[in-house]
Amino acid sequence: MCAGPDKGNLKFRYKADKNGLCACVSGIEKEVKMQANSNSGMSVIIPAYNASGYLKEAVRSVRSQNWEGGLEIIVVDDGSKDSTAADAMTLGCRVISTPNQGPAAARNEGLAASSGRLIFFLDADDVLAGGAFASLSAPMIGDPGMMAVFGKARDFISPDIPEGEAKKIRCREGSYGGRLTGCAILRREVFEEIGVFDASLKSGETVDFMMRLRASCLRVGNIPETVLLRRLHLTNMGRTDPGGEMANYAAILRRRMRQT
């Protein structure tokens, strides 16, 4: 039995005004305004922090999808200290620059600025598999009730890592399922129903979001195809801040336990 949309402690509320849909998050002194002129195309949102080494490959993997609908690529430069913003502009992406707030806030900024009815989040260090958009969108064609579709991911060790360091990285063999943002196309209505990402979490925000999605009554599909190539490298957040990541996971679990 599915539960109603659980927005946790974020207290999301939605209202319509002349500018479109506003997603208001208590504790944040601003309104995230969804574009009123949302089209039927795809918005790809790439949160990026010091991602100049990998961003080009990520963007090229999006452009190689041969998506026939409208497509916009929004790179949210999350206070990078390198050439991420300049690189994104050179690649023809729309760029939003913000102070460093973390991936959750960056995704929310991109979502607020987007215009597509379909939303896809791609981390700046990952790569889309060929045909990912076609495979993910197929179950949605002619089925407006299908709110999200998930595919599979496959890990790869970034070729720029020295051989000695690469041997220390554990890489899963084969493709695997899971609720990763880079494995899913979501309709905009998902965010209208369950809210956006919890910007108070510097990591683990995807786990929190996916738990809310699972607790909702929204219909979600799964496909067997591998749609995401997930890069393993020396600066993955789980490697640079493992303690902070575990603390955020613990906070998420405590919140969920209080709500059950």
CSV table of C-alpha atoms in Angstrom, one decimal:
chain,number,residue,atom,x,y,z
A,1,MET,CA,0.0,0.0,0.0
A,2,CYS,CA,1.5,3.3,-1.0
A,3,ALA,CA,1.6,6.3,1.3
A,4,GLY,CA,0.8,9.9,0.3
A,5,PRO,CA,3.6,12.2,-0.7
A,6,ASP,CA,6.0,12.6,2.3
A,7,LYS,CA,8.0,15.7,2.0
A,8,GLY,CA,9.7,15.2,5.4
A,9,ASN,CA,10.8,18.3,7.3
A,10,LEU,CA,11.2,20.4,4.2
A,11,LYS,CA,7.5,21.5,4.3
A,12,PHE,CA,7.2,22.0,0.5
A,13,ARG,CA,4.1,23.8,-0.7
A,14,TYR,CA,3.1,24.7,-4.2
A,15,LYS,CA,1.0,27.5,-5.5
A,16,ALA,CA,0.2,28.9,-8.9
A,17,ASP,CA,0.9,32.4,-9.9
A,18,LYS,CA,1.3,34.4,-13.1
A,19,ASN,CA,4.9,33.3,-13.3
A,20,GLY,CA,4.0,29.6,-13.2
A,21,LEU,CA,4.4,27.1,-10.3
A,22,CYS,CA,6.3,28.2,-7.2
A,23,ALA,CA,8.0,25.6,-5.0
A,24,CYS,CA,8.5,27.2,-1.6
A,25,VAL,CA,10.8,25.6,0.9
A,26,SER,CA,10.6,26.8,4.4
A,27,GLY,CA,13.9,28.1,5.8
A,28,ILE,CA,15.0,29.2,2.4
A,29,GLU,CA,14.3,32.9,1.7
A,30,LYS,CA,13.5,32.5,-1.9
A,31,GLU,CA,10.9,30.9,-4.2
A,32,VAL,CA,12.0,28.4,-6.8
A,33,LYS,CA,9.9,29.4,-9.8
A,34,MET,CA,9.1,26.8,-12.4
A,35,GLN,CA,8.9,28.1,-15.9
A,36,ALA,CA,5.3,28.8,-17.0
A,37,ASN,CA,6.2,28.1,-20.6
A,38,SER,CA,7.4,24.6,-20.0
A,39,ASN,CA,7.7,22.7,-23.3
A,40,SER,CA,7.3,19.0,-24.0
A,41,GLY,CA,11.1,18.5,-24.4
A,42,MET,CA,13.9,17.3,-22.2
A,43,SER,CA,15.9,19.3,-19.7
A,44,VAL,CA,19.3,17.8,-18.8
A,45,ILE,CA,20.6,19.3,-15.6
A,46,ILE,CA,24.3,18.8,-14.7
A,47,PRO,CA,25.5,20.0,-11.3
A,48,ALA,CA,29.2,20.6,-11.5
A,49,TYR,CA,32.0,21.5,-9.1
A,50,ASN,CA,35.5,21.6,-10.4
A,51,ALA,CA,34.5,19.4,-13.2
A,52,SER,CA,36.5,20.8,-16.1
A,53,GLY,CA,38.3,17.5,-16.5
A,54,TYR,CA,35.2,15.4,-17.2
A,55,LEU,CA,32.4,17.9,-18.2
A,56,LYS,CA,33.1,17.7,-22.0
A,57,GLU,CA,32.7,14.0,-22.1
A,58,ALA,CA,29.4,14.2,-20.1
A,59,VAL,CA,28.0,16.9,-22.4
A,60,ARG,CA,29.0,15.1,-25.6
A,61,SER,CA,27.3,11.9,-24.3
A,62,VAL,CA,24.1,13.9,-24.0
A,63,ARG,CA,24.3,15.4,-27.5
A,64,SER,CA,25.1,12.0,-29.0
A,65,GLN,CA,21.6,10.7,-27.9
A,66,ASN,CA,20.0,12.0,-31.1
A,67,TRP,CA,17.0,13.1,-29.0
A,68,GLU,CA,14.3,14.2,-31.5
A,69,GLY,CA,12.3,16.3,-29.0
A,70,GLY,CA,13.4,19.7,-27.6
A,71,LEU,CA,16.6,19.5,-25.6
A,72,GLU,CA,18.3,21.9,-23.2
A,73,ILE,CA,21.4,21.3,-21.3
A,74,ILE,CA,21.8,23.3,-18.1
A,75,VAL,CA,25.1,23.2,-16.2
A,76,VAL,CA,25.0,24.5,-12.7
A,77,ASP,CA,28.5,25.6,-11.7
A,78,ASP,CA,28.5,25.1,-8.0
A,79,GLY,CA,31.2,27.6,-7.0
A,80,SER,CA,33.9,25.9,-9.0
A,81,LYS,CA,37.5,27.2,-8.8
A,82,ASP,CA,38.5,25.8,-12.2
A,83,SER,CA,37.2,26.5,-15.7
A,84,THR,CA,34.0,24.6,-15.4
A,85,ALA,CA,31.7,27.5,-16.2
A,86,ALA,CA,33.8,28.7,-19.2
A,87,ASP,CA,34.0,25.1,-20.5
A,88,ALA,CA,30.3,24.7,-20.3
A,89,MET,CA,29.7,27.9,-22.2
A,90,THR,CA,32.1,26.8,-24.9
A,91,LEU,CA,30.2,23.5,-25.1
A,92,GLY,CA,27.0,25.5,-25.8
A,93,CYS,CA,25.3,24.8,-22.5
A,94,ARG,CA,23.2,27.2,-20.5
A,95,VAL,CA,25.2,28.0,-17.4
A,96,ILE,CA,24.0,29.0,-14.0
A,97,SER,CA,26.7,30.0,-11.5
A,98,THR,CA,26.1,29.9,-7.8
A,99,PRO,CA,28.2,29.9,-4.6
A,100,ASN,CA,29.2,26.5,-3.5
A,101,GLN,CA,26.1,24.9,-1.8
A,102,GLY,CA,26.4,21.2,-2.7
A,103,PRO,CA,24.8,19.0,-5.4
A,104,ALA,CA,21.2,19.1,-4.0
A,105,ALA,CA,21.0,22.9,-4.1
A,106,ALA,CA,22.7,22.8,-7.6
A,107,ARG,CA,20.1,20.4,-8.9
A,108,ASN,CA,17.3,22.5,-7.5
A,109,GLU,CA,18.7,25.6,-9.1
A,110,GLY,CA,18.8,23.8,-12.5
A,111,LEU,CA,15.3,22.5,-12.1
A,112,ALA,CA,13.9,25.9,-11.3
A,113,ALA,CA,15.5,27.3,-14.5
A,114,SER,CA,14.5,24.4,-16.7
A,115,SER,CA,11.6,24.4,-19.2
A,116,GLY,CA,11.2,20.7,-20.2
A,117,ARG,CA,8.4,18.5,-19.2
A,118,LEU,CA,10.9,15.6,-18.9
A,119,ILE,CA,13.9,16.0,-16.5
A,120,PHE,CA,17.2,14.2,-16.4
A,121,PHE,CA,20.0,14.7,-14.0
A,122,LEU,CA,23.5,13.8,-15.0
A,123,ASP,CA,26.6,14.2,-12.8
A,124,ALA,CA,29.4,16.0,-14.5
A,125,ASP,CA,31.8,13.1,-14.2
A,126,ASP,CA,29.5,10.5,-15.6
A,127,VAL,CA,28.6,9.5,-19.1
A,128,LEU,CA,25.4,8.4,-20.8
A,129,ALA,CA,25.3,5.2,-22.7
A,130,GLY,CA,24.2,5.3,-26.3
A,131,GLY,CA,20.5,5.2,-26.8
A,132,ALA,CA,19.8,6.0,-23.1
A,133,PHE,CA,17.1,8.6,-23.7
A,134,ALA,CA,15.3,6.4,-26.3
A,135,SER,CA,15.2,3.4,-24.0
A,136,LEU,CA,14.1,5.4,-20.9
A,137,SER,CA,11.4,7.4,-22.6
A,138,ALA,CA,9.9,4.4,-24.5
A,139,PRO,CA,7.6,3.3,-21.6
A,140,MET,CA,6.3,6.9,-21.2
A,141,ILE,CA,5.1,7.1,-24.8
A,142,GLY,CA,1.4,7.1,-24.8
A,143,ASP,CA,1.3,6.6,-21.0
A,144,PRO,CA,1.0,9.9,-19.2
A,145,GLY,CA,0.6,8.1,-15.9
A,146,MET,CA,4.2,6.8,-16.0
A,147,MET,CA,6.0,9.4,-13.9
A,148,ALA,CA,9.5,8.0,-13.9
A,149,VAL,CA,11.5,5.3,-15.6
A,150,PHE,CA,14.8,3.8,-14.3
A,151,GLY,CA,17.5,1.9,-16.2
A,152,LYS,CA,20.7,0.3,-15.0
A,153,ALA,CA,24.2,1.6,-14.4
A,154,ARG,CA,27.7,0.3,-15.0
A,155,ASP,CA,30.8,1.4,-13.2
A,156,PHE,CA,34.1,2.2,-14.9
A,157,ILE,CA,37.5,3.4,-13.6
A,158,SER,CA,38.4,6.7,-15.1
A,159,PRO,CA,41.3,6.2,-17.5
A,160,ASP,CA,43.2,9.3,-16.1
A,161,ILE,CA,43.8,7.5,-12.8
A,162,PRO,CA,47.4,6.2,-12.3
A,163,GLU,CA,47.5,2.4,-12.5
A,164,GLY,CA,48.7,2.1,-8.9
A,165,GLU,CA,45.7,4.1,-7.6
A,166,ALA,CA,43.3,2.4,-9.9
A,167,LYS,CA,44.0,-1.0,-8.3
A,168,LYS,CA,42.7,0.4,-5.0
A,169,ILE,CA,39.3,1.2,-6.4
A,170,ARG,CA,36.6,-1.4,-6.2
A,171,CYS,CA,34.7,-1.6,-9.4
A,172,ARG,CA,31.5,-3.6,-9.6
A,173,GLU,CA,31.3,-6.0,-12.5
A,174,GLY,CA,28.4,-5.8,-14.9
A,175,SER,CA,25.4,-3.6,-14.8
A,176,TYR,CA,23.3,-3.1,-11.7
A,177,GLY,CA,20.0,-1.5,-10.9
A,178,GLY,CA,19.4,1.2,-8.3
A,179,ARG,CA,17.7,4.4,-7.7
A,180,LEU,CA,20.4,6.8,-9.1
A,181,THR,CA,19.4,10.1,-10.6
A,182,GLY,CA,21.5,9.5,-13.6
A,183,CYS,CA,19.6,6.4,-14.4
A,184,ALA,CA,16.1,8.0,-14.7
A,185,ILE,CA,13.9,10.2,-16.7
A,186,LEU,CA,11.4,11.9,-14.5
A,187,ARG,CA,8.3,13.9,-15.5
A,188,ARG,CA,8.2,17.4,-14.0
A,189,GLU,CA,5.0,16.4,-12.1
A,190,VAL,CA,7.2,14.2,-9.8
A,191,PHE,CA,8.7,17.3,-8.2
A,192,GLU,CA,5.3,19.0,-8.0
A,193,GLU,CA,4.1,16.0,-6.1
A,194,ILE,CA,7.0,15.1,-3.7
A,195,GLY,CA,9.2,18.2,-3.7
A,196,VAL,CA,12.7,18.9,-4.7
A,197,PHE,CA,16.1,17.8,-3.3
A,198,ASP,CA,16.9,18.5,0.4
A,199,ALA,CA,19.6,21.2,0.2
A,200,SER,CA,20.5,20.7,3.8
A,201,LEU,CA,22.1,17.5,2.9
A,202,LYS,CA,25.6,17.8,1.3
A,203,SER,CA,25.5,14.1,0.3
A,204,GLY,CA,22.8,11.4,0.4
A,205,GLU,CA,20.3,13.8,-1.1
A,206,THR,CA,19.5,11.2,-3.7
A,207,VAL,CA,18.7,8.6,-1.1
A,208,ASP,CA,16.3,11.0,0.6
A,209,PHE,CA,14.6,11.9,-2.7
A,210,MET,CA,14.3,8.3,-3.8
A,211,MET,CA,12.7,7.3,-0.5
A,212,ARG,CA,10.1,10.0,-0.9
A,213,LEU,CA,9.5,8.8,-4.5
A,214,ARG,CA,9.1,5.3,-3.3
A,215,ALA,CA,6.7,6.3,-0.5
A,216,SER,CA,4.5,8.2,-3.0
A,217,CYS,CA,1.7,6.8,-5.1
A,218,LEU,CA,3.5,7.7,-8.3
A,219,ARG,CA,3.9,5.0,-10.9
A,220,VAL,CA,7.5,4.2,-11.7
A,221,GLY,CA,8.9,1.9,-14.4
A,222,ASN,CA,12.1,-0.1,-14.9
A,223,ILE,CA,14.0,-1.2,-18.0
A,224,PRO,CA,16.8,-3.7,-18.3
A,225,GLU,CA,19.1,-1.6,-20.4
A,226,THR,CA,22.3,0.1,-19.1
A,227,VAL,CA,21.8,3.8,-19.5
A,228,LEU,CA,24.5,5.3,-17.3
A,229,LEU,CA,28.3,4.8,-17.2
A,230,ARG,CA,29.4,5.8,-13.7
A,231,ARG,CA,32.9,7.1,-13.4
A,232,LEU,CA,35.0,6.0,-10.5
A,233,HIS,CA,37.9,8.4,-9.7
A,234,LEU,CA,39.9,9.8,-6.9
A,235,THR,CA,37.6,12.7,-6.1
A,236,ASN,CA,34.2,10.9,-5.9
A,237,MET,CA,32.4,12.4,-2.9
A,238,GLY,CA,32.4,9.1,-1.1
A,239,ARG,CA,36.2,9.1,-1.2
A,240,THR,CA,36.8,12.7,-0.3
A,241,ASP,CA,34.3,13.0,2.6
A,242,PRO,CA,33.2,9.5,3.7
A,243,GLY,CA,32.5,10.7,7.3
A,244,GLY,CA,30.2,13.4,6.1
A,245,GLU,CA,28.4,11.1,3.7
A,246,MET,CA,27.7,8.5,6.5
A,247,ALA,CA,26.5,11.3,8.8
A,248,ASN,CA,24.0,12.4,6.2
A,249,TYR,CA,22.7,8.9,5.6
A,250,ALA,CA,22.2,8.5,9.4
A,251,ALA,CA,20.2,11.8,9.4
A,252,ILE,CA,18.0,10.6,6.6
A,253,LEU,CA,17.3,7.3,8.4
A,254,ARG,CA,16.5,9.1,11.7
A,255,ARG,CA,14.1,11.3,9.8
A,256,ARG,CA,12.3,8.4,8.2
A,257,MET,CA,12.1,6.5,11.5
A,258,ARG,CA,10.4,9.5,13.1
A,259,GLN,CA,7.8,9.6,10.2
A,260,THR,CA,6.9,5.9,10.4
